[in-house]
PDB file of C-alpha atoms and ligand atoms in Angstrom:
ATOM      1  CA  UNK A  48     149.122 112.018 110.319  1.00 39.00           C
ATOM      2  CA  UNK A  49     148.769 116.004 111.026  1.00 44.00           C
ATOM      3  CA  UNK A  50     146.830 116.624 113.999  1.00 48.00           C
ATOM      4  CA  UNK A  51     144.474 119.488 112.106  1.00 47.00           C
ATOM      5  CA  UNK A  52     143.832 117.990 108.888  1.00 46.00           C
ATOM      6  CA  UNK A  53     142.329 120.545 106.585  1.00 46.00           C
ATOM      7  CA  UNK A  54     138.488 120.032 105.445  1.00 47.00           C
ATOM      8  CA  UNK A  55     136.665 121.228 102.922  1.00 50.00           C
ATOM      9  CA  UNK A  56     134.699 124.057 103.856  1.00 53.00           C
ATOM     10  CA  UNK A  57     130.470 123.710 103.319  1.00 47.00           C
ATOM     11  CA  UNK A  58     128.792 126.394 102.005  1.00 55.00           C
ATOM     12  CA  UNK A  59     127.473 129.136 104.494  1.00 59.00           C
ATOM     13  CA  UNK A  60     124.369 129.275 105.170  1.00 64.00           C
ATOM     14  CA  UNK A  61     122.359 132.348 104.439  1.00 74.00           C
ATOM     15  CA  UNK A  62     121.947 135.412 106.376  1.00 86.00           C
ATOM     16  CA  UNK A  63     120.228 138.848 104.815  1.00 87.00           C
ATOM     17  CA  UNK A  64     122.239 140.958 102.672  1.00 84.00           C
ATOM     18  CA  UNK A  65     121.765 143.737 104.686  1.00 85.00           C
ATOM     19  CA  UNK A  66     122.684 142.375 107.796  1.00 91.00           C
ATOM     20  CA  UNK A  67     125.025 144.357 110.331  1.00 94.00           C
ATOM     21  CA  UNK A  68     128.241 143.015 110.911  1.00 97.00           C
ATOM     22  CA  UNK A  69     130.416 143.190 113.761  1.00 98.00           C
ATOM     23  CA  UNK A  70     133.586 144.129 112.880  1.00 98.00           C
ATOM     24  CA  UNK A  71     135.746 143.049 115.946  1.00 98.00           C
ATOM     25  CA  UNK A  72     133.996 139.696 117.121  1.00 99.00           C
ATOM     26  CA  UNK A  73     135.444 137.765 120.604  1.00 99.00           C
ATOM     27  CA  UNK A  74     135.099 134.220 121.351  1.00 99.00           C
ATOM     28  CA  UNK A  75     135.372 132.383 124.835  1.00 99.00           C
ATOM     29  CA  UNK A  76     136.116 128.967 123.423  1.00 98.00           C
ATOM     30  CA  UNK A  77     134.330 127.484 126.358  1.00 98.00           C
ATOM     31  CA  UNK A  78     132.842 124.186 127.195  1.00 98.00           C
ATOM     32  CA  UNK A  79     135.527 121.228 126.435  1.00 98.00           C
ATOM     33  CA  UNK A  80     136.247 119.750 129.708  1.00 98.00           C
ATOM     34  CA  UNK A  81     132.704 119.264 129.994  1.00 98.00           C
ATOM     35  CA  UNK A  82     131.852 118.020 126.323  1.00 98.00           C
ATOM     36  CA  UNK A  83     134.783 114.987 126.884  1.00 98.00           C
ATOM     37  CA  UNK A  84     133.056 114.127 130.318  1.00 98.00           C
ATOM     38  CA  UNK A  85     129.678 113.768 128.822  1.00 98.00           C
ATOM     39  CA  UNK A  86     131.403 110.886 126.458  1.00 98.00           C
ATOM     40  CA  UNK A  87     133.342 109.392 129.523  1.00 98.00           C
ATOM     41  CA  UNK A  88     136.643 110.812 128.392  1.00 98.00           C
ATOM     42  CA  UNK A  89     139.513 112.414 129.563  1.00 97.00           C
ATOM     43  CA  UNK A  90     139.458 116.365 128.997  1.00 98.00           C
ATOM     44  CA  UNK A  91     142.536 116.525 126.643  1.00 97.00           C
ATOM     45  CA  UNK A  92     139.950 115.285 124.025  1.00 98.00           C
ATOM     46  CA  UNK A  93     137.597 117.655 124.080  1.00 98.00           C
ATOM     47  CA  UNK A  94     140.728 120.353 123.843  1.00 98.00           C
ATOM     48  CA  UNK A  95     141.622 118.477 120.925  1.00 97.00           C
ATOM     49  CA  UNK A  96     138.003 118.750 119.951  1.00 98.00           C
ATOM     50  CA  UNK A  97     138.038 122.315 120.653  1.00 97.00           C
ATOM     51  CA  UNK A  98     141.012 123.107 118.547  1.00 96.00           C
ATOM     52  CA  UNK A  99     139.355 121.764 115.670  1.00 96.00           C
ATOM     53  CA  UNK A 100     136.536 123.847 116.059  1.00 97.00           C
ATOM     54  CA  UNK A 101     138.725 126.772 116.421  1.00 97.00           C
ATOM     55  CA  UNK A 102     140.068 126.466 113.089  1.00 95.00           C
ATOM     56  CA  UNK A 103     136.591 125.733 111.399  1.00 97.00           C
ATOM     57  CA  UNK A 104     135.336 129.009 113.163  1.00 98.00           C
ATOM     58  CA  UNK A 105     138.078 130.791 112.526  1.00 97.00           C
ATOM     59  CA  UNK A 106     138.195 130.056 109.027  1.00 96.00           C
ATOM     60  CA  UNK A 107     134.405 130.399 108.183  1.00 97.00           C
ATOM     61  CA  UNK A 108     134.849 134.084 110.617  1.00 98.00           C
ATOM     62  CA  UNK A 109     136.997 135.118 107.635  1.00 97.00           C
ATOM     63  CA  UNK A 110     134.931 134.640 104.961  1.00 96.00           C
ATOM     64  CA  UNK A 111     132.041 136.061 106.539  1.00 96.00           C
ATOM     65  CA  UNK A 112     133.779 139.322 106.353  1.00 96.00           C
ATOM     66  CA  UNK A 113     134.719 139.842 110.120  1.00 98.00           C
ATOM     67  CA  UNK A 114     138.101 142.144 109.789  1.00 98.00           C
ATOM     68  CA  UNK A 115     139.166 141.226 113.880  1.00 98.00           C
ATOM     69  CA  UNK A 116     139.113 138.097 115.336  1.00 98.00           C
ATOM     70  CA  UNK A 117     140.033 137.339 118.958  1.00 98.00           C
ATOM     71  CA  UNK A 118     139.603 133.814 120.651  1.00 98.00           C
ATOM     72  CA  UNK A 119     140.334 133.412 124.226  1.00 98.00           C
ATOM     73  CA  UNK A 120     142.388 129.968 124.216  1.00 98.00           C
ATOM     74  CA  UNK A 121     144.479 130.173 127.499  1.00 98.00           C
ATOM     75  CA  UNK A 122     143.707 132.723 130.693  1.00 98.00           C
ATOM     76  CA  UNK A 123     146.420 133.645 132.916  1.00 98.00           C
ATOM     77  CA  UNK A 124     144.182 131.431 135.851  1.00 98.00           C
ATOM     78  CA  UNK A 125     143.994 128.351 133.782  1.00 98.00           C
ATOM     79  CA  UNK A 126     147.530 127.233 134.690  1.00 98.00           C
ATOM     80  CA  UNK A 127     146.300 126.121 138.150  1.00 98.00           C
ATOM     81  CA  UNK A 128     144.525 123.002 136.676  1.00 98.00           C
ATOM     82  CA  UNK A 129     145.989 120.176 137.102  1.00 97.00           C
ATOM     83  CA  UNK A 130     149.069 119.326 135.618  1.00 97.00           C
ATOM     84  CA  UNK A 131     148.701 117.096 133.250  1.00 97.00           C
ATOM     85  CA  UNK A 132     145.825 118.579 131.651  1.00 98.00           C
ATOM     86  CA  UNK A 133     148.289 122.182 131.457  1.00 98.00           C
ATOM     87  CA  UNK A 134     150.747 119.430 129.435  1.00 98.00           C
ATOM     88  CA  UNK A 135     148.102 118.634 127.145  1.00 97.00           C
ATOM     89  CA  UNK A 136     146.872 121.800 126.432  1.00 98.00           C
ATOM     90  CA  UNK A 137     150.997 122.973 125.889  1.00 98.00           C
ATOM     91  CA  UNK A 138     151.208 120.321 123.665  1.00 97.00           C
ATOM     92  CA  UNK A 139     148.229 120.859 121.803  1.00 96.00           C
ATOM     93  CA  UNK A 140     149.724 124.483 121.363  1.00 97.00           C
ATOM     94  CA  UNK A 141     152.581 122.951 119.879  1.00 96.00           C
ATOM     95  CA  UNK A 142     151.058 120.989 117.592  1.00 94.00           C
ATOM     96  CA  UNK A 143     148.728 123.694 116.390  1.00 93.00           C
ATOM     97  CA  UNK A 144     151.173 126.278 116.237  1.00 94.00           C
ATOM     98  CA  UNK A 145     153.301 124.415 114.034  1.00 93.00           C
ATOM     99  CA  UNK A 146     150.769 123.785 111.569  1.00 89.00           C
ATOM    100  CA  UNK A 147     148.966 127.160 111.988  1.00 86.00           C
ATOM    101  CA  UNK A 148     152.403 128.376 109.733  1.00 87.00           C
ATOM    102  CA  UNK A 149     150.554 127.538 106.544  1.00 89.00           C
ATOM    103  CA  UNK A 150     146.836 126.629 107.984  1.00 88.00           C
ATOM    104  CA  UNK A 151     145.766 130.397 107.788  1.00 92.00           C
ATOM    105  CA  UNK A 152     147.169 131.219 104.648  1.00 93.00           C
ATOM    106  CA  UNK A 153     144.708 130.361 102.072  1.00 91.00           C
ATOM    107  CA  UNK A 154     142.802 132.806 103.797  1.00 93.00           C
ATOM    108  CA  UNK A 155     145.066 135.609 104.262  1.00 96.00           C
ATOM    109  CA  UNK A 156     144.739 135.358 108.065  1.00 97.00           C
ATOM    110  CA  UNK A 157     146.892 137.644 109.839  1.00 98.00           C
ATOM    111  CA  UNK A 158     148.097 135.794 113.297  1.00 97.00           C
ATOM    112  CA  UNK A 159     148.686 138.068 116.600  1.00 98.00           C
ATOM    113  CA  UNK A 160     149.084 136.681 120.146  1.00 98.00           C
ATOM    114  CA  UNK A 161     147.568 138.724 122.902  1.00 98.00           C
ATOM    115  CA  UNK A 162     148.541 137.966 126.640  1.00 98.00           C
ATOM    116  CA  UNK A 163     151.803 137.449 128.395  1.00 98.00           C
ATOM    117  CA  UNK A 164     154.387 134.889 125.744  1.00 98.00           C
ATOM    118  CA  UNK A 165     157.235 134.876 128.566  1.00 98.00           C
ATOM    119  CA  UNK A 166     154.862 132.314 130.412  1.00 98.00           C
ATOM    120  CA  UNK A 167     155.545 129.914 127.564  1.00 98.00           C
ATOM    121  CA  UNK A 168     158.175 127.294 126.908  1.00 98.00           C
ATOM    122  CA  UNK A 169     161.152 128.991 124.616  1.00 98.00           C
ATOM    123  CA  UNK A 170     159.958 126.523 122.037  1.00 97.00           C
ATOM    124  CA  UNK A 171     156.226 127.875 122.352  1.00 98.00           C
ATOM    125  CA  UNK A 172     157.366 131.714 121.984  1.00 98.00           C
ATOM    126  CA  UNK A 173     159.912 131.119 119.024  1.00 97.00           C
ATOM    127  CA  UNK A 174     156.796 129.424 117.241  1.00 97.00           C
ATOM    128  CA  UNK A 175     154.720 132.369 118.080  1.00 97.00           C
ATOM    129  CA  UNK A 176     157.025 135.008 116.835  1.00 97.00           C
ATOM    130  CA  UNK A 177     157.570 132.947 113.666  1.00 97.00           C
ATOM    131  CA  UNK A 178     153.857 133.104 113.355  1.00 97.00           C
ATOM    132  CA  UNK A 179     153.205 136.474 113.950  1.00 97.00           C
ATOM    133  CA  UNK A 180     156.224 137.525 111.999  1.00 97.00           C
ATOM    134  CA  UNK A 181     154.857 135.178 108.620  1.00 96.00           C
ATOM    135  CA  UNK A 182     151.609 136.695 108.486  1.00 97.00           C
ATOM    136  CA  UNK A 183     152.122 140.276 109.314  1.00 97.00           C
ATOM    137  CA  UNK A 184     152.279 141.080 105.680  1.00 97.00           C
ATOM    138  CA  UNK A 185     149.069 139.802 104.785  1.00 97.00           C
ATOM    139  CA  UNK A 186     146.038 141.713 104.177  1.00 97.00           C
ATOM    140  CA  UNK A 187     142.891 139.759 105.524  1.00 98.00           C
ATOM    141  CA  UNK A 188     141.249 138.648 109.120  1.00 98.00           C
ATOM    142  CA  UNK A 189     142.933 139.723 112.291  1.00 98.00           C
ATOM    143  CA  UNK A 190     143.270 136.993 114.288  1.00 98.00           C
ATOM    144  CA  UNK A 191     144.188 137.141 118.205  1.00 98.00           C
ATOM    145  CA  UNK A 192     144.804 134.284 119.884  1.00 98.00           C
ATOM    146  CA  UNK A 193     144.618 134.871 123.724  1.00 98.00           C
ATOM    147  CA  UNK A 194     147.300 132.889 125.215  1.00 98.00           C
ATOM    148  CA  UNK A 195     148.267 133.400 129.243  1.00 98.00           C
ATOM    149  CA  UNK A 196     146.115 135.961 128.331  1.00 99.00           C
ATOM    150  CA  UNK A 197     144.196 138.115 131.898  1.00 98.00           C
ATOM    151  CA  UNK A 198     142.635 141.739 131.014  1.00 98.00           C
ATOM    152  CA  UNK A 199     143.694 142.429 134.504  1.00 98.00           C
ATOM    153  CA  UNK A 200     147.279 141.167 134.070  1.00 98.00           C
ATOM    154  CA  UNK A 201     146.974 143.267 130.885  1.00 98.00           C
ATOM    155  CA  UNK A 202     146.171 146.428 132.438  1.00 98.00           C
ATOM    156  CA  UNK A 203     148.754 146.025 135.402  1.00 98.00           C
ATOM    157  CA  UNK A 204     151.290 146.048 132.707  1.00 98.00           C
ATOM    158  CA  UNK A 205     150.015 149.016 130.511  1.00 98.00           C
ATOM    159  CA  UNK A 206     149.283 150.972 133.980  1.00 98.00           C
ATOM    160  CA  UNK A 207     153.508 149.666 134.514  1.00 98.00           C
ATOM    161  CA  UNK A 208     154.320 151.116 131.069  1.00 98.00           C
ATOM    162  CA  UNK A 209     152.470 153.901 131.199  1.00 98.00           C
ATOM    163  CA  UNK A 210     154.580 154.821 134.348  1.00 98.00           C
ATOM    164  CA  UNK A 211     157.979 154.549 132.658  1.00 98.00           C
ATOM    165  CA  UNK A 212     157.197 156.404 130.096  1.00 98.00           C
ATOM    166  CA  UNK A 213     156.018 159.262 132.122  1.00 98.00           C
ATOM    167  CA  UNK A 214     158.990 158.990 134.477  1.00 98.00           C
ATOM    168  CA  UNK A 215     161.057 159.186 131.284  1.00 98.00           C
ATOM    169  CA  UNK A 216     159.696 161.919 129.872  1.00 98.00           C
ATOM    170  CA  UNK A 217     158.095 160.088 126.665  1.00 98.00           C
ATOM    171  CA  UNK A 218     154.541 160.935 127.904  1.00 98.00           C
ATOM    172  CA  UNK A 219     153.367 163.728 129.638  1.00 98.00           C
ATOM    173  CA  UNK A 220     150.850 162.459 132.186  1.00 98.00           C
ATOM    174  CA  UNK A 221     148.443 166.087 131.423  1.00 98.00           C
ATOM    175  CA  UNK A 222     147.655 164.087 128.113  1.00 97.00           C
ATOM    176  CA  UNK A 223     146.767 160.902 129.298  1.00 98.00           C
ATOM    177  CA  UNK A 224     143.262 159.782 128.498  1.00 98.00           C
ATOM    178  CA  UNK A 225     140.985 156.641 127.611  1.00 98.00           C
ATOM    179  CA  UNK A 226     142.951 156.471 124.077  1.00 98.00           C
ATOM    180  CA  UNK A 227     146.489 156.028 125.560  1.00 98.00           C
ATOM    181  CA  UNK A 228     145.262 153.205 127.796  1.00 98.00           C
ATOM    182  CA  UNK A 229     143.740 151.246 124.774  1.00 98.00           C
ATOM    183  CA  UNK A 230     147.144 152.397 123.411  1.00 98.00           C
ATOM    184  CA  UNK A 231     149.393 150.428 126.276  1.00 98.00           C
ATOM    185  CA  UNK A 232     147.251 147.132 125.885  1.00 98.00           C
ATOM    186  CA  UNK A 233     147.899 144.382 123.822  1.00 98.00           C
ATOM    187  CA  UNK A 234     145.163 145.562 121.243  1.00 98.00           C
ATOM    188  CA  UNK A 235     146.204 148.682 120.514  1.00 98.00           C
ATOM    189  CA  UNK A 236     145.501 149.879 117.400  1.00 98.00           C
ATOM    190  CA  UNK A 237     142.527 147.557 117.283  1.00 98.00           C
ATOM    191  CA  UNK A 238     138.805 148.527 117.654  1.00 98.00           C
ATOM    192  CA  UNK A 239     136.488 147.311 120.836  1.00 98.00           C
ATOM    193  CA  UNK A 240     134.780 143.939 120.387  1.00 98.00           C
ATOM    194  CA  UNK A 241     131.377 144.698 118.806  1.00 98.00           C
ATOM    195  CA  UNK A 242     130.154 141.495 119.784  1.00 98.00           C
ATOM    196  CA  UNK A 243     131.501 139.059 122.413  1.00 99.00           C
ATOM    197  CA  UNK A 244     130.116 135.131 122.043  1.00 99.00           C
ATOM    198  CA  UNK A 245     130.599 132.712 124.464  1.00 98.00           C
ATOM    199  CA  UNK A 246     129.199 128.828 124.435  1.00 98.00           C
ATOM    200  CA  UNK A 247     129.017 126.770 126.825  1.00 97.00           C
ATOM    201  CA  UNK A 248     126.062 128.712 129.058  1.00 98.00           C
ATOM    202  CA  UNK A 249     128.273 130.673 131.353  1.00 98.00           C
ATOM    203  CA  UNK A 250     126.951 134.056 132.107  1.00 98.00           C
ATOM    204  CA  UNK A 251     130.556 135.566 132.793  1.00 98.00           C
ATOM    205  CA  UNK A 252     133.584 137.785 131.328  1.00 98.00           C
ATOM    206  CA  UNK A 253     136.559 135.460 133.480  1.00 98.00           C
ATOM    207  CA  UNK A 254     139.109 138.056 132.714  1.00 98.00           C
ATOM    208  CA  UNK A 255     138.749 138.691 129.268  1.00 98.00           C
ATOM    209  CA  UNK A 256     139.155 141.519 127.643  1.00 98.00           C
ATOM    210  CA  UNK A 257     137.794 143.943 130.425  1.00 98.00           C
ATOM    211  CA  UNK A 258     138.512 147.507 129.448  1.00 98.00           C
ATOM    212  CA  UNK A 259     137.559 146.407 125.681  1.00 98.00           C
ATOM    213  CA  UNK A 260     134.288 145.525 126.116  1.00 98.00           C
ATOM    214  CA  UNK A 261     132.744 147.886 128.058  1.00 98.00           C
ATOM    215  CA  UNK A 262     130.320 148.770 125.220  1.00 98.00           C
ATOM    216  CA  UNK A 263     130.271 144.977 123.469  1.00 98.00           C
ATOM    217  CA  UNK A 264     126.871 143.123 123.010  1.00 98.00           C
ATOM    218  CA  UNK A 265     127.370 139.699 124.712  1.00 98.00           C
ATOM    219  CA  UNK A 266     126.049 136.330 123.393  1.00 98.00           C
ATOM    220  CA  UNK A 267     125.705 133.606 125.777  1.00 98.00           C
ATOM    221  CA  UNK A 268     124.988 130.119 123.516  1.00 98.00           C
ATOM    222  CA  UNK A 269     123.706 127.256 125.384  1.00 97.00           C
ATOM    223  CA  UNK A 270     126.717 125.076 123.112  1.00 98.00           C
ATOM    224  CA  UNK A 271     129.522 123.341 124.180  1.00 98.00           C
ATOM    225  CA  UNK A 272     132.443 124.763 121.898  1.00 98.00           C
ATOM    226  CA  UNK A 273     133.708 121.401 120.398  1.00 98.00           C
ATOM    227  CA  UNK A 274     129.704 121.405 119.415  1.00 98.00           C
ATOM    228  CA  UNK A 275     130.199 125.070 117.673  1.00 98.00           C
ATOM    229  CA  UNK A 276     128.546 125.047 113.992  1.00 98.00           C
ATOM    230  CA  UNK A 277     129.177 127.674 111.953  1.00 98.00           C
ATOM    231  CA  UNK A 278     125.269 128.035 112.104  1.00 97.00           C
ATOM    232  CA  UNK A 279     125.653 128.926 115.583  1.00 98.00           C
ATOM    233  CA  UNK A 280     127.733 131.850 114.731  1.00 98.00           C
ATOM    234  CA  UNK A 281     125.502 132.956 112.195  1.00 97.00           C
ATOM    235  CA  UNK A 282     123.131 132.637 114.790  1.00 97.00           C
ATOM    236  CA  UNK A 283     125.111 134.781 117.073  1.00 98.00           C
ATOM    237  CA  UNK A 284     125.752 137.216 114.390  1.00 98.00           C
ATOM    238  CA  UNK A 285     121.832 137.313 113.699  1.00 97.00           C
ATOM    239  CA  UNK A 286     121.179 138.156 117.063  1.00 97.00           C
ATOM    240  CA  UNK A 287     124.041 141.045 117.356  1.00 98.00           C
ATOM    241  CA  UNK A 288     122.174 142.570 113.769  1.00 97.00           C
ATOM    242  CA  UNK A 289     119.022 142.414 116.362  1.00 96.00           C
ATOM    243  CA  UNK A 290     120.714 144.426 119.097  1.00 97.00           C
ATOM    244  CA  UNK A 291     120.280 148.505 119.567  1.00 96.00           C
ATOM    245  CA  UNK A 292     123.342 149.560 120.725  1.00 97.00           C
ATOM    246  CA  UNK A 293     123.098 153.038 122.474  1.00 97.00           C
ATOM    247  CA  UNK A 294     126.316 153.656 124.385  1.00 97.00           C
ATOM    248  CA  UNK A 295     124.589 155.710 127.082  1.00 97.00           C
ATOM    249  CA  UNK A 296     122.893 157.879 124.883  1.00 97.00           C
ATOM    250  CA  UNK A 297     118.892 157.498 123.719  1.00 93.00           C
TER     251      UNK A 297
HETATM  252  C1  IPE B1059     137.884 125.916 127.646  1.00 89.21           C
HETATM  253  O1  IPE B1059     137.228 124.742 128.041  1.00 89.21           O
HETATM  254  C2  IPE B1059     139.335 125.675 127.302  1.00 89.21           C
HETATM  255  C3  IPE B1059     140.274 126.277 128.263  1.00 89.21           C
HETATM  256  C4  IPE B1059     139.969 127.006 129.293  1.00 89.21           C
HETATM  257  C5  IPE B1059     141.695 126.019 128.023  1.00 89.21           C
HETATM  258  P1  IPE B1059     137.256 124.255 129.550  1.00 89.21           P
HETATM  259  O2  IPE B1059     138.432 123.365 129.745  1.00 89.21           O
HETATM  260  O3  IPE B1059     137.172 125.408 130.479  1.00 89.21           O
HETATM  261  O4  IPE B1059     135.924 123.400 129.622  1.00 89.21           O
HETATM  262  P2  IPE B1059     134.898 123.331 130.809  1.00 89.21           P
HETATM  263  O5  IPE B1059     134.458 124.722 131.090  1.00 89.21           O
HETATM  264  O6  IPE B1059     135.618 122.703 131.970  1.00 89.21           O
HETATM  265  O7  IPE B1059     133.796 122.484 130.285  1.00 89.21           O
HETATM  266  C1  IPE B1060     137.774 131.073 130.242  1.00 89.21           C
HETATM  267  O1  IPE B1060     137.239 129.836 130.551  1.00 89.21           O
HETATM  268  C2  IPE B1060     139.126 130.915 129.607  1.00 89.21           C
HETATM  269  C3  IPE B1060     139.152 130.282 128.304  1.00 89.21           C
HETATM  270  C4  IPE B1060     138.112 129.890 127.620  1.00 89.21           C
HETATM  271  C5  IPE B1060     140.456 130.137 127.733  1.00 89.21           C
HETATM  272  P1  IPE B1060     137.402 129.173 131.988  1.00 89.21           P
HETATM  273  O2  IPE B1060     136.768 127.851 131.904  1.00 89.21           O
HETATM  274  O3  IPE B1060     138.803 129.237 132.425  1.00 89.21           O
HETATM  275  O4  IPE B1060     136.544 130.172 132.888  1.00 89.21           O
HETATM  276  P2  IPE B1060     135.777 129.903 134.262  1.00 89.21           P
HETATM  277  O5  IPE B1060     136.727 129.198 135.174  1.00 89.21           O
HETATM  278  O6  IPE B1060     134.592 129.070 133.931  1.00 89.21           O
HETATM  279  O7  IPE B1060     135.377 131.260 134.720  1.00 89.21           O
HETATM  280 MG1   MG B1061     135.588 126.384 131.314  1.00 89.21          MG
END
């Protein structure tokens, strides 16, 4: 049987018409170790919990009208946990990765990886690049998947690149500003998160998407993520519409 079995998608509920939408939205898909132990089981499930709400969310993101999508699914610290939970989430990756080929078609998803793929098994990256390389073409949601993904580990390497290309002559270092660095990250070309949700009830960033956000609106939901509804990020979208941004000025 396929491990993400497509479902029939509910109607959304209603928000106002004249709501403001975020247009880049990030999502710390936290909360599934602790959603398995509350049932007495072993954390794999709730990752394989977890993906499944990943791919609901995901889904109903896109037809809400969001045009960037990233969801932080791996950090560049998560591969001290224990073994065999790594090997379950690797396989899990797999699995998902295989079927993500066709999954996000319907819906004209267009899948990017952010973070570093050379931590992956050969296998992993090959089914990355084949996912990447099937949807560039199409014209919907952005979707970034965070995988062995660390903003700092991300800026170390755009602060490396930035280097070479100055020693070679390819940038002059008079005309760097804040626009090349969003240039030499993984997002470039990308706007900032407008809004940044993240279930589970942790009031922290834990290395994502640093330099990005320093103007985002953050949404803490008291939620596990393999408890996500889409009403919950309605709810989170409700509150963002709520939200004065000011960026320093008055
Ligand atoms: C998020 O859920 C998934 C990953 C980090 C891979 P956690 O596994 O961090 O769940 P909690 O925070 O322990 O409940
Ligand atoms: C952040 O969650 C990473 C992902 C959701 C992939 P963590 O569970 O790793 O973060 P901490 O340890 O609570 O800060
Ligand atoms: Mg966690």
């Amino acid at each position: 049987m396929a491990l993400f079995k497509r479902k029939q998608d509910p109607t959304p509920s209603a928000l106002p018409e004249d709501i403001v939408l975020p247009q880049h939205v990030g999502i710390i898909m936290d909360g599934n170790g602790r959603w398995a132990k509350k049932r007495g089981l072993p954390r794999k499930a709730g990752h394989r919990e977890g993906a499944q709400t990943f791919r609901k969310i995901t889904r109903y993101a896109s037809q809400r009208g969001i045009r960037y999508l990233t969801v932080y699914a791996f950090s560049t610290e998560n591969w001290k946990r224990p073994e065999d939970e790594v090997g379950a989430l690797m396989g899990l990756f797999k699995s998902y990765l295989e079927e993500a080929l066709t999954d996000f078609k319907d819906d004209d998803i267009v899948v990017r990886f952010i973070g570093d793929k050379s931590g992956f098994s050969p296998e992993l990256q090959a089914l990355m690049t084949e996912n990447e390389e099937s949807s560039a073409a199409r014209g919907g949601m952005v979707l970034n998947i965070a995988m062995n993904y660390g903003s700092r580990d991300e800026m170390v390497r755009a602060v490396k690149n930035i280097c070479a290309d100055v020693q070679s002559g390819r940038l002059d270092k008079e005309q760097i500003d804040e626009r090349t660095v969003s240039d030499y990250l993984y997002t470039a070309g990308q706007p900032d998160p407008d809004l940044i949700i993240r279930p589970s009830g942790e009031y922290r960033i834990s290395n994502f998407m640093l330099w990005q956000s320093a103007y985002t609106e953050f949404v803490i939901m008291n939620k596990l993520w393999p408890d996500f509804q889409k009403e919950d990020f309605d709810e989170a979208l409700r509150i963002y519409s709520q939200r004065n941004r000011r960026y320093g000025g008055v």
